[in-house]
PDB file of C-alpha atoms in Angstrom:
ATOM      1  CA  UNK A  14       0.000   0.000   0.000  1.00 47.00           C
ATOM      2  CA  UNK A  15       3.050   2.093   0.386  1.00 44.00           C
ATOM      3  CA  UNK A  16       4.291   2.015  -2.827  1.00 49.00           C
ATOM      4  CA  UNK A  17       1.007   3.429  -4.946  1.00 51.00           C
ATOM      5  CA  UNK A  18       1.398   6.404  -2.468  1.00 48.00           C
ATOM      6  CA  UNK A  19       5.064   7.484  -3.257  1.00 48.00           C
ATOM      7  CA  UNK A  20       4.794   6.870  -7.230  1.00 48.00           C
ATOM      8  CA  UNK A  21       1.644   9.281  -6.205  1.00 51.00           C
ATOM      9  CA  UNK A  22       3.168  11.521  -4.662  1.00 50.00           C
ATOM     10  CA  UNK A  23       6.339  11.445  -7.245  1.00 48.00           C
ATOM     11  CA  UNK A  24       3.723  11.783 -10.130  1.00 47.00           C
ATOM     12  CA  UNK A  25       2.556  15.208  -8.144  1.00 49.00           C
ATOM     13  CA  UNK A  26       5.407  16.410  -7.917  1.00 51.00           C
ATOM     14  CA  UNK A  27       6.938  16.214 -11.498  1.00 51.00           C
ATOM     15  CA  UNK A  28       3.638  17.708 -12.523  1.00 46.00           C
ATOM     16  CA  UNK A  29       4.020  20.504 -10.154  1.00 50.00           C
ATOM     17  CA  UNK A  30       7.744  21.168 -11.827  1.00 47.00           C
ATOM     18  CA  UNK A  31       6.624  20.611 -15.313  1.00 47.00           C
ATOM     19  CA  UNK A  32       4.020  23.199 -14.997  1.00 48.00           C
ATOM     20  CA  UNK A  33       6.761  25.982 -13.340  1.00 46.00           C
ATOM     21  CA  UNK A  34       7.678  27.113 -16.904  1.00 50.00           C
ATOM     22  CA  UNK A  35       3.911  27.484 -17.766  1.00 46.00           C
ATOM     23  CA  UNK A  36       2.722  29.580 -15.150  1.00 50.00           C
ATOM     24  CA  UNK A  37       5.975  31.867 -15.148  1.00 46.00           C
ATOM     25  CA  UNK A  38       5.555  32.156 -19.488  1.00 49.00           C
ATOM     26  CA  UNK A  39       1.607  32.987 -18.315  1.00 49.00           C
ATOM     27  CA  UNK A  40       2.390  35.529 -15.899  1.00 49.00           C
ATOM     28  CA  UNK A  41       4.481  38.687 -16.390  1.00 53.00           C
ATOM     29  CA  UNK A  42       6.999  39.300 -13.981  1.00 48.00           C
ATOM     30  CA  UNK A  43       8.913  42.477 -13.237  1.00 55.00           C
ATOM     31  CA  UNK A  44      13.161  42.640 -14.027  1.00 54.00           C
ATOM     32  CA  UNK A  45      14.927  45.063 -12.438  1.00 49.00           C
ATOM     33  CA  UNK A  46      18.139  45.831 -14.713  1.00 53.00           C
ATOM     34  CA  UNK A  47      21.560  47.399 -13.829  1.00 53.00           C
ATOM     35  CA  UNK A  48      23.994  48.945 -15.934  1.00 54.00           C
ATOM     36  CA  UNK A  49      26.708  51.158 -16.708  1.00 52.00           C
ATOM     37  CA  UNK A  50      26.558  53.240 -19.506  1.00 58.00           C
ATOM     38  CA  UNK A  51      28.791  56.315 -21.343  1.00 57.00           C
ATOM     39  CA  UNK A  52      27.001  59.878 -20.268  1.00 53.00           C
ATOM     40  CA  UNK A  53      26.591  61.936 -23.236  1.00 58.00           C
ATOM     41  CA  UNK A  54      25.446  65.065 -21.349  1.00 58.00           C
ATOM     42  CA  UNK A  55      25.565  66.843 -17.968  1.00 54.00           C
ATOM     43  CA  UNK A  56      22.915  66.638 -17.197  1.00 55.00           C
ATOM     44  CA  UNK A  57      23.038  62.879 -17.253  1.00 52.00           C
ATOM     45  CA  UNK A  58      25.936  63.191 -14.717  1.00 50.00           C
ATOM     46  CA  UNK A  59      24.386  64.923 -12.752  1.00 61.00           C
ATOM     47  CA  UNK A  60      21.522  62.713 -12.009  1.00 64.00           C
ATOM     48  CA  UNK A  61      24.008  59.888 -11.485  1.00 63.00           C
ATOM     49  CA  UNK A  62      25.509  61.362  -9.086  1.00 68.00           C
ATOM     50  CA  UNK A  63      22.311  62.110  -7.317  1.00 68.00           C
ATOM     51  CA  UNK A  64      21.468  58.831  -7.071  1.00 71.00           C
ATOM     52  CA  UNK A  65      25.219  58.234  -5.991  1.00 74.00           C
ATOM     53  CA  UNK A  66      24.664  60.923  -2.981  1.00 72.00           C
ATOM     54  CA  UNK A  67      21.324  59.436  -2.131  1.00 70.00           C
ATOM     55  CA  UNK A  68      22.078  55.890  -2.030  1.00 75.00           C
ATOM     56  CA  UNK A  69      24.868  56.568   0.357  1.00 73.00           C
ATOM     57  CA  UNK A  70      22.356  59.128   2.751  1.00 69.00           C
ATOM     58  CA  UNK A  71      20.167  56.207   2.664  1.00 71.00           C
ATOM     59  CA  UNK A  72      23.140  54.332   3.776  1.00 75.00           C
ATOM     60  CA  UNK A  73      24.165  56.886   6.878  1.00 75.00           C
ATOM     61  CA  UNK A  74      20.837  56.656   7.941  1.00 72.00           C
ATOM     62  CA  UNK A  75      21.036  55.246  10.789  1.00 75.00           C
ATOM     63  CA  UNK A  76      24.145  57.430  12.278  1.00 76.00           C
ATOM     64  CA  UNK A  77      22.074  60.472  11.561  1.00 75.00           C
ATOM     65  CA  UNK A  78      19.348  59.095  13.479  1.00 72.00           C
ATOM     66  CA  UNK A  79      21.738  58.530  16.279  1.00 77.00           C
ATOM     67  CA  UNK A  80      23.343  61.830  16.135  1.00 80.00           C
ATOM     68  CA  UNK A  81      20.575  64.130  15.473  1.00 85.00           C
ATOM     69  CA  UNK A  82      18.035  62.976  17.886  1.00 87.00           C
ATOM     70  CA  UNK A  83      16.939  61.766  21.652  1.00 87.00           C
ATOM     71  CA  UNK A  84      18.305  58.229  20.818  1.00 89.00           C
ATOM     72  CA  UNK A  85      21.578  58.200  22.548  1.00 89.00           C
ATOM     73  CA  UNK A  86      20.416  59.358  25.706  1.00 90.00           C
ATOM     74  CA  UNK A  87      17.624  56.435  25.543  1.00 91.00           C
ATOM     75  CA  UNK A  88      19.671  53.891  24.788  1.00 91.00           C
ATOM     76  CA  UNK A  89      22.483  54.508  27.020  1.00 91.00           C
ATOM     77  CA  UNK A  90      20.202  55.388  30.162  1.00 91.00           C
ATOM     78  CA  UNK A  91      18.370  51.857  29.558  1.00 90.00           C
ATOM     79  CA  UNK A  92      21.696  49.978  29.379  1.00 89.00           C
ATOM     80  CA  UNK A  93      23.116  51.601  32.579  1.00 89.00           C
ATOM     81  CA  UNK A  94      19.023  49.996  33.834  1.00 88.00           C
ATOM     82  CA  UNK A  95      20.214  46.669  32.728  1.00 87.00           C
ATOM     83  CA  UNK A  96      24.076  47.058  33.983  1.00 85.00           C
ATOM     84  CA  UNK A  97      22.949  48.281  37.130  1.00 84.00           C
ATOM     85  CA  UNK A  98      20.092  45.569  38.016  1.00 82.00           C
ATOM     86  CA  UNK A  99      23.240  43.118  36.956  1.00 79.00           C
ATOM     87  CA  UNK A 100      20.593  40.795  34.804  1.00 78.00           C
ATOM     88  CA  UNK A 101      23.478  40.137  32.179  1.00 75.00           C
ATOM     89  CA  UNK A 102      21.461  40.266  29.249  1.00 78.00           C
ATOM     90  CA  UNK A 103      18.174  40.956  30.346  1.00 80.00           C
ATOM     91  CA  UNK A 104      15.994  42.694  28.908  1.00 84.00           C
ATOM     92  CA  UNK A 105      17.935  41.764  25.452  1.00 86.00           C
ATOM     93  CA  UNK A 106      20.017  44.364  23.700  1.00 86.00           C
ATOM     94  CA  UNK A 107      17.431  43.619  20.746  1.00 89.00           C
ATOM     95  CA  UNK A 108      14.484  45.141  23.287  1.00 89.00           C
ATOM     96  CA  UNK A 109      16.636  47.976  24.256  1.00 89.00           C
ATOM     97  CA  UNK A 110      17.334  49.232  20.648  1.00 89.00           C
ATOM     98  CA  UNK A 111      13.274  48.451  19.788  1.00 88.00           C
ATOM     99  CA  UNK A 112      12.492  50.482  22.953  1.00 89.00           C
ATOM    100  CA  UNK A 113      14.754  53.460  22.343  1.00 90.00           C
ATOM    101  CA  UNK A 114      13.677  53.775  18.937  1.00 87.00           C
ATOM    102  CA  UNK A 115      10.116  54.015  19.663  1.00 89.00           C
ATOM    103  CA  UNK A 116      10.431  56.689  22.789  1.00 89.00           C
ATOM    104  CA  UNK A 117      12.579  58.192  19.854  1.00 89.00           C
ATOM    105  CA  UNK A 118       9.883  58.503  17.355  1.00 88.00           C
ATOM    106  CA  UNK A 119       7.347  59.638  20.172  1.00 88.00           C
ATOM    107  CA  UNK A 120       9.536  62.606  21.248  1.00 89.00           C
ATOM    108  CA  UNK A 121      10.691  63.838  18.261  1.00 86.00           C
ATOM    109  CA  UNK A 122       7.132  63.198  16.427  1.00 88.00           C
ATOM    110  CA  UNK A 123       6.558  67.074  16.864  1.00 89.00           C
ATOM    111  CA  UNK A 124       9.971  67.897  15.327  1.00 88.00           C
ATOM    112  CA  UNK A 125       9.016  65.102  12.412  1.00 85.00           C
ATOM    113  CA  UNK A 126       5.425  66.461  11.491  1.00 88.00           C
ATOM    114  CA  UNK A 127       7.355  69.959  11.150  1.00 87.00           C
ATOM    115  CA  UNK A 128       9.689  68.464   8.356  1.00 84.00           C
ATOM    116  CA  UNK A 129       7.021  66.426   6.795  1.00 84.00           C
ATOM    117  CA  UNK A 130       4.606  69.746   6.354  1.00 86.00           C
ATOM    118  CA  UNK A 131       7.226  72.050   5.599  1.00 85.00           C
ATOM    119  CA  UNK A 132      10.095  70.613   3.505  1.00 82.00           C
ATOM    120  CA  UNK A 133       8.822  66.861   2.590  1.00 80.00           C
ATOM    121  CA  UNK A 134       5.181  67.563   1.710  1.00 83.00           C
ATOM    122  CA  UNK A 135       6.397  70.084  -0.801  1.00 82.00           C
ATOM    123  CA  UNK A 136       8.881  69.041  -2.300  1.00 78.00           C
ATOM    124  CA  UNK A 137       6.849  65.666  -3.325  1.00 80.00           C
ATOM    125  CA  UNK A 138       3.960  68.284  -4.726  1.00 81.00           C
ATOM    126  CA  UNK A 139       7.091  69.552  -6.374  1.00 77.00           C
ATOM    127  CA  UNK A 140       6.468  72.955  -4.859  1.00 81.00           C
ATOM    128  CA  UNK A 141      10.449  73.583  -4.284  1.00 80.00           C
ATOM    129  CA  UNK A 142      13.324  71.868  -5.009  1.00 82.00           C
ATOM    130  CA  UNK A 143      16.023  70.364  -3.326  1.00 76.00           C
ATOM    131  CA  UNK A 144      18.022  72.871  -1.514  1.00 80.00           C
ATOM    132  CA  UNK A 145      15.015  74.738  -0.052  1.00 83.00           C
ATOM    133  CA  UNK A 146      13.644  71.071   0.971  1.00 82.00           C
ATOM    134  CA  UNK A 147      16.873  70.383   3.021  1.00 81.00           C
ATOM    135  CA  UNK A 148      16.912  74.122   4.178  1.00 83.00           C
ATOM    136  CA  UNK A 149      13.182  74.060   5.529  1.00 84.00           C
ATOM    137  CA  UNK A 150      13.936  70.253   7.012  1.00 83.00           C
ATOM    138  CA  UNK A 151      16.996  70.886   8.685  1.00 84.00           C
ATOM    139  CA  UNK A 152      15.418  73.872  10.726  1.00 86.00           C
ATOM    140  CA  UNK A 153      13.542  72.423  13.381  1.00 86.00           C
ATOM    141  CA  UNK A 154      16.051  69.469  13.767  1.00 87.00           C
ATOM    142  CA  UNK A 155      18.658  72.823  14.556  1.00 86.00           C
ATOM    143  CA  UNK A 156      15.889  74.126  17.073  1.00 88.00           C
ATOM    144  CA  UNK A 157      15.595  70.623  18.665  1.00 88.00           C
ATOM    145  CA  UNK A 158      19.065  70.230  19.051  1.00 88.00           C
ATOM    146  CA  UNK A 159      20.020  73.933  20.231  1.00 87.00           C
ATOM    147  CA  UNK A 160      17.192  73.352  22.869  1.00 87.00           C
ATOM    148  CA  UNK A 161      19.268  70.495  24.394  1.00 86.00           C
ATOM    149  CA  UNK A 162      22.548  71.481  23.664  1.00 86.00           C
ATOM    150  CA  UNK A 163      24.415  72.365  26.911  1.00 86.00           C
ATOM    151  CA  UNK A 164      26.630  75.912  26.818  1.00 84.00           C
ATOM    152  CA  UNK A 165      29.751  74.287  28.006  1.00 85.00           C
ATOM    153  CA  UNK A 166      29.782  71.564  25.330  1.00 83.00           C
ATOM    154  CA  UNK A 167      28.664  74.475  22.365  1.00 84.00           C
ATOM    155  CA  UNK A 168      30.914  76.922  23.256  1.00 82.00           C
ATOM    156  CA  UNK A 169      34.248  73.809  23.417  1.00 85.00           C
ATOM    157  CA  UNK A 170      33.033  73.107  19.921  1.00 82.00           C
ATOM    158  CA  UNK A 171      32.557  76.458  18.821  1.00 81.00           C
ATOM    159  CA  UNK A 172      36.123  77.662  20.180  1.00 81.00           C
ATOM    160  CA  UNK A 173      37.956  74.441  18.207  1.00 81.00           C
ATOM    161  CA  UNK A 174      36.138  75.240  14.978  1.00 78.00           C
ATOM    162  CA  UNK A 175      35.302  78.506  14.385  1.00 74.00           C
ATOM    163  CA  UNK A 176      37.037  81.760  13.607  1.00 72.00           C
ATOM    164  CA  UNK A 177      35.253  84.078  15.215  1.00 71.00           C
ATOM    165  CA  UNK A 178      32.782  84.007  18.393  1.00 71.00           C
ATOM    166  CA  UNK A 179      29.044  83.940  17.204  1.00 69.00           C
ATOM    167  CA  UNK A 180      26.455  86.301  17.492  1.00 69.00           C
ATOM    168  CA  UNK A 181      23.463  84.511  17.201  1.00 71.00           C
ATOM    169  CA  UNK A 182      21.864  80.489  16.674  1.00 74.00           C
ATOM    170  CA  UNK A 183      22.378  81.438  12.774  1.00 74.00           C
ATOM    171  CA  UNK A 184      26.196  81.371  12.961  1.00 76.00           C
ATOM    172  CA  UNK A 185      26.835  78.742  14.119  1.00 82.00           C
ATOM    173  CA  UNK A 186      26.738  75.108  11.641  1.00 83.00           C
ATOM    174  CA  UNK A 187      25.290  72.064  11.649  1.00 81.00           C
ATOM    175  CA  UNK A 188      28.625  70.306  11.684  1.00 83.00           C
ATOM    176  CA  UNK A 189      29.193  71.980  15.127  1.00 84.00           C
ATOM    177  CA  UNK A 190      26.115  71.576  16.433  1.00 86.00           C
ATOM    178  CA  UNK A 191      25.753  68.064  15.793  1.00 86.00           C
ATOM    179  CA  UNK A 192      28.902  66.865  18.062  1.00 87.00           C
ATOM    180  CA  UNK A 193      28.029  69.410  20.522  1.00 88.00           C
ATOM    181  CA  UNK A 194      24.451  68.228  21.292  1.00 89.00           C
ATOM    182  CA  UNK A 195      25.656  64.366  21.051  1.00 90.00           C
ATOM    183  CA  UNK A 196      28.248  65.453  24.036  1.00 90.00           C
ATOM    184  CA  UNK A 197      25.792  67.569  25.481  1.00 91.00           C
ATOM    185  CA  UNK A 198      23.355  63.829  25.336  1.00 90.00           C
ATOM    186  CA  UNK A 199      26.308  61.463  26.735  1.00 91.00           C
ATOM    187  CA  UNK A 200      26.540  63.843  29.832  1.00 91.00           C
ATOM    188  CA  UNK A 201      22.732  64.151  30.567  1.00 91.00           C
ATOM    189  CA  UNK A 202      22.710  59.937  30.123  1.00 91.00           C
ATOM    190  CA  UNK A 203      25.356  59.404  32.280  1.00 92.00           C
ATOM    191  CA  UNK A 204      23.800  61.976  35.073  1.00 91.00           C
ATOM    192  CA  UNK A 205      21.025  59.896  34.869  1.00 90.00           C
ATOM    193  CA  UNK A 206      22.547  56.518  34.987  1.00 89.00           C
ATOM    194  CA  UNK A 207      24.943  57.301  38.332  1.00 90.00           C
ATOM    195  CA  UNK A 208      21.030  58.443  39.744  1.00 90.00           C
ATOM    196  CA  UNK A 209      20.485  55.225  38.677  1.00 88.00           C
ATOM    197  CA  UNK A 210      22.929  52.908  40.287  1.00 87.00           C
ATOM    198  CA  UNK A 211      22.833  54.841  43.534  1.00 88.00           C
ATOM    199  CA  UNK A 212      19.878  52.667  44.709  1.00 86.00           C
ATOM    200  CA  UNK A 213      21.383  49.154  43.456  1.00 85.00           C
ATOM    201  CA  UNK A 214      24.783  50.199  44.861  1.00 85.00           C
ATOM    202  CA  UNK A 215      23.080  50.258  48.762  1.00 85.00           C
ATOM    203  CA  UNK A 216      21.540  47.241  48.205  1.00 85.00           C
ATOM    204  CA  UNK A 217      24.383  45.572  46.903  1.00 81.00           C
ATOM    205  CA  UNK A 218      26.763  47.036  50.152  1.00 84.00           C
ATOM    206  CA  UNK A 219      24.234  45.378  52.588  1.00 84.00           C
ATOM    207  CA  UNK A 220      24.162  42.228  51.226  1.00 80.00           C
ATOM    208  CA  UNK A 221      27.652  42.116  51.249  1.00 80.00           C
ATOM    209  CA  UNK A 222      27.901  43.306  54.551  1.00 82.00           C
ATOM    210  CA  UNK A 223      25.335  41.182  56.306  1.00 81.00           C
ATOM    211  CA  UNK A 224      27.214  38.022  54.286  1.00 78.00           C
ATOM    212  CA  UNK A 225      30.348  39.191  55.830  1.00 78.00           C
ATOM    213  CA  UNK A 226      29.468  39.497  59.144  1.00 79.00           C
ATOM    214  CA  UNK A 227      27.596  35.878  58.471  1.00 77.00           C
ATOM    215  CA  UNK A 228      31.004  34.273  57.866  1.00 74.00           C
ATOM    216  CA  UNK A 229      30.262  33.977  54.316  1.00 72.00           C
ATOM    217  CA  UNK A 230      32.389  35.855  52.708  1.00 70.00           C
ATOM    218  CA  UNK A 231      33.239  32.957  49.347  1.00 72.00           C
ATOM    219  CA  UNK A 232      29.120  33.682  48.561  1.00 70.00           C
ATOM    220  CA  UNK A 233      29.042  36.290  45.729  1.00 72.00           C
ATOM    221  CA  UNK A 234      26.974  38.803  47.207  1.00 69.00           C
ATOM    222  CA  UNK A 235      25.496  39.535  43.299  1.00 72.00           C
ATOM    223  CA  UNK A 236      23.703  36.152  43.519  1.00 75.00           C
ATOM    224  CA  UNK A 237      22.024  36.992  46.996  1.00 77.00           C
ATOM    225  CA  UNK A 238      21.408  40.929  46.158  1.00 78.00           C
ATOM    226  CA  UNK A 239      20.487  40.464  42.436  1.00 81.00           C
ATOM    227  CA  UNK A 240      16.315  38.667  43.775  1.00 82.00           C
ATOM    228  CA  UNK A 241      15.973  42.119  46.074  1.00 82.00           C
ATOM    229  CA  UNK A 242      17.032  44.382  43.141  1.00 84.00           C
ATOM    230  CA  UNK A 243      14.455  42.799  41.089  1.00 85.00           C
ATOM    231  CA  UNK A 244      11.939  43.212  43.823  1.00 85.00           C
ATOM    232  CA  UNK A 245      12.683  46.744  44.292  1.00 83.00           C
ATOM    233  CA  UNK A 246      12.609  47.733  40.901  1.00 83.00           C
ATOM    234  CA  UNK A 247       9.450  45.583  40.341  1.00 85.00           C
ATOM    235  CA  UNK A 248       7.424  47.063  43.581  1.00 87.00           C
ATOM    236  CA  UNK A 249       8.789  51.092  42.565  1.00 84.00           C
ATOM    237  CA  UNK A 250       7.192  50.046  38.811  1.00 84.00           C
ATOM    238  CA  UNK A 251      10.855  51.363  37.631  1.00 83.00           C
ATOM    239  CA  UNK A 252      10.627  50.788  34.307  1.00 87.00           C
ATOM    240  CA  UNK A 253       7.418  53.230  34.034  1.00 89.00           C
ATOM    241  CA  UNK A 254       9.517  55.596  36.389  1.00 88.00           C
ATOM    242  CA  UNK A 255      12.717  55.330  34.066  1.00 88.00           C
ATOM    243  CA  UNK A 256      10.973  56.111  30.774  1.00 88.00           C
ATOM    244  CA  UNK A 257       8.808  58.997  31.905  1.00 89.00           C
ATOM    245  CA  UNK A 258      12.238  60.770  33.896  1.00 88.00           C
ATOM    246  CA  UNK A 259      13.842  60.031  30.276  1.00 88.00           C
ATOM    247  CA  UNK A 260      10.726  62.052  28.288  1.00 89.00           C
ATOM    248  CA  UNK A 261      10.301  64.674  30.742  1.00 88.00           C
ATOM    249  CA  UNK A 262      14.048  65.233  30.533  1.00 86.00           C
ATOM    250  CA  UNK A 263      13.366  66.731  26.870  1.00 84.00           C
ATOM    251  CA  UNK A 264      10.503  68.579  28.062  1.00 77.00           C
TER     252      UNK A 264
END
């Protein structure tokens, strides 16, 4: 009885392969084709090298997300949460990142409607070009950064790369700005993360203590102090406490 079902099931399958070259002839499928070819005018250059430039924006992405938003102080106050709770790996660095990224897109969603209606909106109605795109979008990123920015860190920057002192918000670049207010973010974060490991850091000195006065001194106090961390930052709700201290922070 075996053997009718495989020959069955053989038959099925060659017919299932046979008719492959049918159904792709029947149905027309995209092709996507690459190639290199001689430009004959500028302007052909030109757009080349457009989609040169954008291909490698599109490929910086990710850094300019990190450097030009609230990211890095999420992601590096959450880590000092995990470091600080000593749970190794948990929550997963995975859940971290996922985490930051969507405080990130909460807090800046103001800043991100203001580029979509003034520079990205237009410029896909093909209302202006380019330039004044970039000009209008770059704007309120500049505000959002120069609203965090510290003194101390804008004014080191400033001093190492520019000429002259400036007067105003206006004369002072982007490529300043953006190290300044990613300096500005490391400090805030690790502010925040000593607050942080002030509360772990007791617990973990009494435990050790008590073990030491207990004769127990070859017990790793982590393994005794790390259940009472838990329940402390379980019974505080930390985790609610820890993101809305990071989004009032940017208030």
């Amino acid at each position: 009885m075996a053997r009718p079902k495989i020959k069955n099931s053989l038959l099925l399958i060659t017919l299932m392969l046979l008719l492959v070259p049918v159904c792709a002839s029947a149905v027309s499928l995209p092709t996507v084709s690459i190639g290199v070819e001689e430009a004959e005018t500028p302007q052909q250059v030109s757009t080349a090298l457009q989609v040169i430039l954008l291909l490698t924006v599109l490929s910086i992405a990710p850094a300019i997300i990190l450097m030009t938003t609230c990211f890095t102080r999420i992601v590096i106050v959450l880590g000092f949460v995990r470091q600080a709770m000593g749970t190794q790996n948990m929550p997963p660095t995975q859940v971290i990142i996922g985490l930051s990224l969507f405080l990130t897109f909460f807090i800046m969603s103001p800043v991100i409607n203001e580029v979509n209606t003034q520079a990205l909106q237009p410029y896909l109605n093909e209302e202006i070009n380019q330039t004044t795109a970039f000009s209008l979008a770059i704007k309120p990123m500049r505000e959002f950064m120069f609203s965090q920015v510290e003194e101390s860190e804008l004014t080191l920057l400033a001093d190492i790369t520019l000429d002259s002192d400036p007067f105003d918000q206006d004369d002072i670049p982007t490529t300043t700005l953006i190290p300044a207010f990613m300096l500005s973010e490391m400090k805030k974060a690790f502010q925040m993360g000593f607050m942080i490991y002030i509360p772990f850091l007791v617990i973990d000195m009494i435990v050790a203590s008590i073990l030491m006065s207990m004769g127990m001194m070859m017990l790793p106090p982590v393994i005794i102090s790390m259940p009472f961390k838990l329940l402390l930052f379980v019974l505080v709700d930390g985790w609610a406490l820890v993101v809305g201290s990071l989004i009032k922070s940017f208030s």
